[in-house]
């Protein structure tokens, strides 16, 4: 009898191990959460009943097992940003023009041209030549510590013996899988990129080593001493240090030549061993790269030139109206599913009401659809020949699905009505906007709740679990665990990531509110100005929002939008409630800068430097820029042909006036 019991017990333990692994290591459970929980309960009951049953692999011993969803977090010394995209020659010319303006320079640039590998980026920190940390990109500031997994990749050296390796360096590159290797495992993954990402995040590095991953190095993050002149020199050095670099890297001297090379390469891309989705152009001179720096999400010195999109024809079955977070009504064509470049497309955006009118797009039409990289597929044109006599013009609804009458805003600058029709932004009062606002709230750049996706938000909304963002922090996990497809394990994972999200920085909090015209960059500016949540709250309580107009980067549009937002009672309730629930960190003031608490304003043209670069130099030193002459201004810097009125105002207020030379002496 005991033998029989033991046999059953062992079988269940084995099964538990298998599913535990599938769940945590692979994030691909093979049984439902409920079945998994029942299995665990069976084992525990057997152990209670038969005290001789013991196993180190029992769930009673493996509780607290850290799932691979929760690798240790690791802060990158230098952020890992993405790249802006260019699609045609016009975009490239624009890219170069912006750079030359920023540098206040007219001489042509030289570029390092590299294939844009479609994989997963990783950052490797070498201390005195030893690979010490291997980290995934994560949200760009903080990734997951996956050193041991990365160490299984043969192309990654564990030790660099060359003398010229800096004391500390973050080497960055792409982890990917070759096309031929993907063939063998393609049934388990949507595409090579997914396969690489899934394999990298295995709990057990042995699992990672089973999939033949590759690594190509292409840039550095933090570097303790930089002796390289050009990006191309750095790429060559990477090779000598033992890294794999792309065989197709090249230096090109003008945008015209870039376009020619791109055209040639686009045809060749299919011959490569791995997937690429464009070319990356980087300003070759590293000193110029340093001067150019970054915008909030991408370097100014690089751009990804995407390969042209794929097209297909399909029939419009219906036109749905989607309402966005700011109330914009976007028509979306539901089309007969069609494969475009390996992806099945069944939705294509029609952009806005005017676009439908202009192209006379109707239900039943056969249309040409374009899909470019990760951009949402869109309808290019109607194939009029295929239209039958019965089709009718599309009647764009004048009401939002929530019932409010829609409006078209008048643009004072273009003196035209907007192409977009919108639900007057009454915030959470419009049900459609409310769900979108919550989706925005949880998104990566906002509060960032890992375990709560858009689909789950929709489900919880339908079930009335969530009506306002704060409801997320008051969920009934008992109820959730009994939902179809859920279980106690996934409910507790969700709880974990929601609890984790409570610690947030002030800028991310401001951004998470989803105020129209307040993007990440503006949220940062407002956070810099208000410094902590208490004073942020005071700004609207004491009706001081207008004061924000003095900050560089904030204009009338933003101030009006903030005022409108804070006139709404629900919005105020949401902000107040969230500020109680969340642990909002004060904005970190750069202590290192010598210009801390010092404000500047420029008037007139500067020599050899653009305004934008001057601004970032000041900000790097913790100073700030203001946009009007008030008592709060410390220095007015005058260039060539300054505005006399500003100089007069400054003199009257006793503000110090600096020449460009005096200003740069102050910096150095
Ligand atoms: S440079 C801040 N070089 O593209 C500099 N990125 O959209 C950004 N990528 O996250 C990286 N090949 O995963 C760079 N030769 C290359 C690249 C490359 C592919 C990926 C990388 C990055 C993404 C940016």
Coordinates of C-alpha atoms in Angstrom, one line a residue, residues 255-553:
X255 CA 23.3 61.3 -47.8
X256 CA 23.2 60.7 -51.6
X257 CA 25.6 57.8 -51.3
X258 CA 23.6 56.5 -48.3
X259 CA 20.5 56.3 -50.5
X260 CA 22.3 54.4 -53.2
X261 CA 23.8 51.9 -50.8
X262 CA 20.4 51.4 -49.1
X263 CA 18.8 50.6 -52.5
X264 CA 21.5 48.0 -53.3
X265 CA 21.4 46.5 -49.8
X266 CA 17.6 46.2 -49.7
X267 CA 17.9 43.6 -52.6
X268 CA 20.8 41.8 -50.8
X269 CA 19.1 41.5 -47.4
X270 CA 17.6 38.1 -48.2
X271 CA 21.0 36.7 -48.8
X272 CA 22.1 37.5 -45.2
X273 CA 22.2 34.7 -42.6
X274 CA 20.0 36.7 -40.3
X275 CA 17.0 39.0 -40.4
X276 CA 17.6 42.7 -40.8
X277 CA 15.0 45.4 -41.0
X278 CA 17.1 48.4 -42.2
X279 CA 20.4 50.1 -42.0
X280 CA 21.7 52.2 -39.1
X281 CA 23.6 55.4 -39.9
X282 CA 25.7 56.8 -37.1
X283 CA 27.8 60.0 -37.2
X284 CA 31.2 58.5 -37.4
X285 CA 33.1 61.1 -35.3
X286 CA 32.7 60.2 -31.7
X287 CA 33.4 63.6 -30.4
X288 CA 30.5 65.0 -32.5
X289 CA 28.3 62.1 -31.2
X290 CA 29.1 63.3 -27.7
X291 CA 28.2 66.9 -28.5
X292 CA 25.0 65.8 -30.2
X293 CA 23.8 63.7 -27.3
X294 CA 20.3 62.4 -26.9
X295 CA 16.7 63.5 -27.0
X296 CA 14.4 61.8 -24.5
X297 CA 14.3 58.5 -26.4
X298 CA 16.9 58.4 -29.2
X299 CA 20.4 59.7 -30.0
X300 CA 20.6 62.7 -32.2
X301 CA 23.6 61.2 -34.0
X302 CA 22.0 58.1 -35.4
X303 CA 19.0 57.0 -37.4
X304 CA 17.6 53.7 -38.6
X305 CA 16.8 53.7 -42.3
X306 CA 14.1 51.1 -42.7
X307 CA 13.6 48.9 -45.7
X308 CA 10.5 49.7 -47.7
X309 CA 7.3 48.2 -46.6
X310 CA 5.4 45.2 -47.9
X311 CA 2.1 45.6 -49.6
X312 CA -1.0 43.4 -50.2
X313 CA -4.6 43.7 -51.4
X314 CA -7.6 42.8 -49.3
X315 CA -11.3 43.6 -48.9
X316 CA -12.7 45.9 -46.3
X317 CA -15.3 43.9 -44.3
X318 CA -16.3 46.8 -41.9
X319 CA -15.1 50.1 -40.6
X320 CA -14.8 50.4 -36.8
X321 CA -14.3 53.6 -34.9
X322 CA -11.7 53.5 -32.2
X323 CA -11.4 56.2 -29.6
X324 CA -8.0 57.1 -28.3
X325 CA -6.8 58.3 -25.0
X326 CA -7.1 62.0 -26.0
X327 CA -10.5 61.4 -27.6
X328 CA -9.4 61.2 -31.2
X329 CA -11.8 59.0 -33.3
X330 CA -9.7 56.7 -35.5
X331 CA -11.5 54.7 -38.2
X332 CA -10.0 51.2 -38.6
X333 CA -10.7 48.9 -41.5
X334 CA -11.4 45.4 -40.6
X335 CA -10.1 43.5 -43.6
X336 CA -10.1 39.9 -44.8
X337 CA -7.0 38.5 -43.1
X338 CA -4.0 38.8 -45.5
X339 CA -0.4 37.8 -45.1
X340 CA 1.9 40.8 -45.6
X341 CA 5.6 40.0 -45.3
X342 CA 5.1 37.1 -42.9
X343 CA 2.5 38.8 -40.7
X344 CA -1.2 38.2 -40.9
X345 CA -3.0 41.5 -41.0
X346 CA -6.7 41.9 -40.3
X347 CA -6.8 45.6 -39.2
X348 CA -5.6 48.6 -41.1
X349 CA -5.8 52.2 -40.0
X350 CA -7.7 54.7 -42.1
X351 CA -6.2 57.6 -40.0
X352 CA -9.1 60.0 -39.7
X353 CA -12.4 61.3 -41.2
X354 CA -10.7 63.5 -43.8
X355 CA -8.6 60.7 -45.1
X356 CA -11.8 58.5 -45.7
X357 CA -13.4 61.4 -47.5
X358 CA -10.3 62.2 -49.6
X359 CA -9.8 58.6 -50.7
X360 CA -13.5 57.8 -50.7
X361 CA -13.0 54.6 -48.8
X362 CA -16.0 52.3 -48.5
X363 CA -17.0 49.1 -46.9
X364 CA -16.6 46.3 -49.5
X365 CA -13.8 48.1 -51.3
X366 CA -10.6 46.2 -52.3
X367 CA -7.7 48.2 -50.9
X368 CA -4.0 48.3 -51.0
X369 CA -2.5 47.9 -47.5
X370 CA 1.0 48.7 -46.5
X371 CA 2.9 47.3 -43.5
X372 CA 6.2 49.0 -42.6
X373 CA 8.2 47.4 -39.9
X374 CA 6.5 47.8 -36.5
X375 CA 4.3 50.6 -37.7
X376 CA 0.5 49.8 -37.7
X377 CA -0.7 48.7 -41.2
X378 CA -2.5 51.3 -43.2
X379 CA -4.7 51.6 -46.2
X380 CA -2.9 53.2 -49.2
X381 CA -5.5 53.3 -51.9
X382 CA -8.8 51.9 -53.2
X383 CA -8.8 49.7 -56.3
X384 CA -11.8 51.5 -57.9
X385 CA -12.0 48.9 -60.7
X386 CA -13.1 46.3 -58.2
X387 CA -15.9 48.4 -56.8
X388 CA -19.5 47.2 -57.5
X389 CA -22.4 49.6 -58.1
X390 CA -24.0 48.9 -54.8
X391 CA -21.4 50.4 -52.4
X392 CA -22.2 53.5 -50.5
X393 CA -20.1 56.4 -49.2
X394 CA -19.0 55.9 -45.6
X395 CA -20.9 57.9 -43.1
X396 CA -18.6 59.0 -40.4
X397 CA -20.4 59.0 -37.0
X398 CA -20.9 62.4 -35.5
X399 CA -21.3 60.9 -32.0
X400 CA -18.6 59.2 -30.0
X401 CA -19.7 55.6 -29.0
X402 CA -20.0 57.0 -25.4
X403 CA -22.8 59.2 -26.6
X404 CA -21.1 62.7 -26.5
X405 CA -21.3 64.8 -29.7
X406 CA -17.9 64.9 -31.4
X407 CA -16.1 68.1 -32.4
X408 CA -13.4 69.2 -34.9
X409 CA -11.0 71.6 -33.3
X410 CA -10.0 74.8 -35.1
X411 CA -6.2 75.2 -35.5
X412 CA -5.3 78.9 -35.0
X413 CA -2.0 78.5 -36.8
X414 CA -3.1 76.7 -39.9
X415 CA -6.5 78.5 -39.8
X416 CA -8.2 75.2 -40.6
X417 CA -10.3 72.6 -38.9
X418 CA -8.4 69.5 -37.7
X419 CA -8.6 66.4 -39.9
X420 CA -9.4 64.5 -36.7
X421 CA -12.8 64.3 -35.2
X422 CA -12.8 63.9 -31.4
X423 CA -14.9 63.2 -28.4
X424 CA -14.5 66.5 -26.4
X425 CA -12.0 65.3 -23.9
X426 CA -14.1 64.9 -20.7
X427 CA -11.6 62.4 -19.4
X428 CA -13.0 59.5 -17.5
X429 CA -16.5 60.5 -18.3
X430 CA -16.2 59.0 -21.7
X431 CA -16.0 55.2 -21.2
X432 CA -13.9 54.7 -24.3
X433 CA -11.3 57.3 -23.3
X434 CA -11.3 56.0 -19.7
X435 CA -10.1 52.5 -20.8
X436 CA -7.4 54.0 -23.0
X437 CA -6.3 56.2 -20.2
X438 CA -5.9 53.2 -17.9
X439 CA -4.0 51.4 -20.6
X440 CA -1.7 54.4 -20.9
X441 CA -1.3 54.5 -17.1
X442 CA 0.0 51.0 -16.9
X443 CA 2.3 51.3 -19.9
X444 CA 6.0 50.9 -19.9
X445 CA 7.0 54.6 -19.9
X446 CA 4.3 55.4 -17.3
X447 CA 3.7 53.4 -14.1
X448 CA 4.9 50.2 -15.9
X449 CA 3.0 47.3 -14.5
X450 CA 4.6 44.2 -16.1
X451 CA 1.9 41.7 -15.5
X452 CA -1.0 43.8 -16.5
X453 CA -1.4 44.0 -20.2
X454 CA -3.9 45.9 -22.4
X455 CA -6.1 42.9 -22.9
X456 CA -6.3 42.3 -19.1
X457 CA -7.3 45.9 -18.6
X458 CA -10.1 45.5 -21.1
X459 CA -11.3 42.4 -19.3
X460 CA -11.1 43.9 -15.8
X461 CA -12.9 47.0 -17.2
X462 CA -15.7 44.8 -18.6
X463 CA -16.0 43.0 -15.3
X464 CA -16.1 46.4 -13.6
X465 CA -13.0 45.6 -11.5
X466 CA -11.3 48.8 -12.7
X467 CA -13.0 52.1 -13.5
X468 CA -10.3 54.5 -12.5
X469 CA -6.5 54.0 -12.3
X470 CA -6.5 53.8 -8.5
X471 CA -8.8 50.8 -8.6
X472 CA -5.8 48.8 -9.8
X473 CA -4.4 49.1 -6.3
X474 CA -7.6 47.7 -4.7
X475 CA -8.2 44.6 -6.7
X476 CA -9.8 41.5 -5.3
X477 CA -7.2 38.8 -6.0
X478 CA -9.4 36.1 -4.7
X479 CA -12.0 36.9 -7.4
X480 CA -9.3 37.2 -10.1
X481 CA -7.8 33.8 -9.2
X482 CA -11.1 32.2 -10.0
X483 CA -11.5 33.8 -13.4
X484 CA -11.2 31.6 -16.5
X485 CA -7.5 31.2 -17.4
X486 CA -6.4 32.5 -14.1
X487 CA -5.3 30.8 -10.9
X488 CA -3.8 31.6 -7.5
X489 CA -0.3 31.6 -9.0
X490 CA -1.0 34.1 -11.8
X491 CA -3.1 36.2 -9.4
X492 CA -0.2 36.4 -7.0
X493 CA 2.2 37.3 -9.8
X494 CA -0.1 40.1 -10.8
X495 CA -0.3 41.3 -7.2
X496 CA 3.5 41.3 -7.1
X497 CA 4.0 43.4 -10.1
X498 CA 1.2 45.8 -9.1
X499 CA 2.8 46.3 -5.6
X500 CA 6.2 46.7 -7.4
X501 CA 4.8 49.5 -9.5
X502 CA 4.0 51.7 -6.5
X503 CA 7.5 53.1 -6.4
X504 CA 7.6 55.6 -9.2
X505 CA 9.5 58.8 -10.2
X506 CA 7.6 62.1 -10.4
X507 CA 8.1 62.5 -14.1
X508 CA 6.7 59.1 -14.8
X509 CA 3.8 59.8 -12.6
X510 CA 3.0 63.0 -14.4
X511 CA 3.3 61.3 -17.7
X512 CA 1.1 58.4 -16.5
X513 CA -1.8 60.8 -16.0
X514 CA -2.2 60.9 -19.7
X515 CA -2.8 64.7 -20.0
X516 CA -3.1 65.7 -23.6
X517 CA 0.1 67.4 -24.9
X518 CA 2.1 66.2 -21.9
X519 CA 4.5 63.6 -23.3
X520 CA 7.5 62.1 -21.5
X521 CA 9.7 65.1 -22.3
X522 CA 7.2 67.7 -21.0
X523 CA 6.6 65.5 -17.9
X524 CA 10.3 65.6 -17.2
X525 CA 10.4 69.4 -17.5
X526 CA 7.4 69.8 -15.2
X527 CA 9.0 67.4 -12.7
X528 CA 12.2 69.3 -12.8
X529 CA 10.3 72.5 -12.0
X530 CA 8.0 71.2 -9.4
X531 CA 10.5 68.8 -7.8
X532 CA 8.2 66.8 -5.6
X533 CA 4.6 65.6 -5.6
X534 CA 3.5 68.0 -2.9
X535 CA 4.5 71.0 -4.8
X536 CA 3.1 69.5 -8.0
X537 CA -0.3 69.1 -6.3
X538 CA 0.0 72.7 -5.1
X539 CA 0.3 74.0 -8.6
X540 CA -3.2 73.1 -9.5
X541 CA -4.7 73.5 -6.0
X542 CA -3.4 77.1 -5.8
X543 CA -4.2 77.7 -9.5
X544 CA -0.6 78.4 -10.3
X545 CA -0.5 76.4 -13.6
X546 CA 0.0 79.6 -15.6
X547 CA 3.5 80.0 -13.9
X548 CA 4.7 77.0 -15.9
X549 CA 4.6 79.1 -19.0
X550 CA 7.9 80.6 -17.9
X551 CA 9.7 77.3 -18.3
X552 CA 11.5 76.6 -21.5
X553 CA 9.8 73.9 -23.4

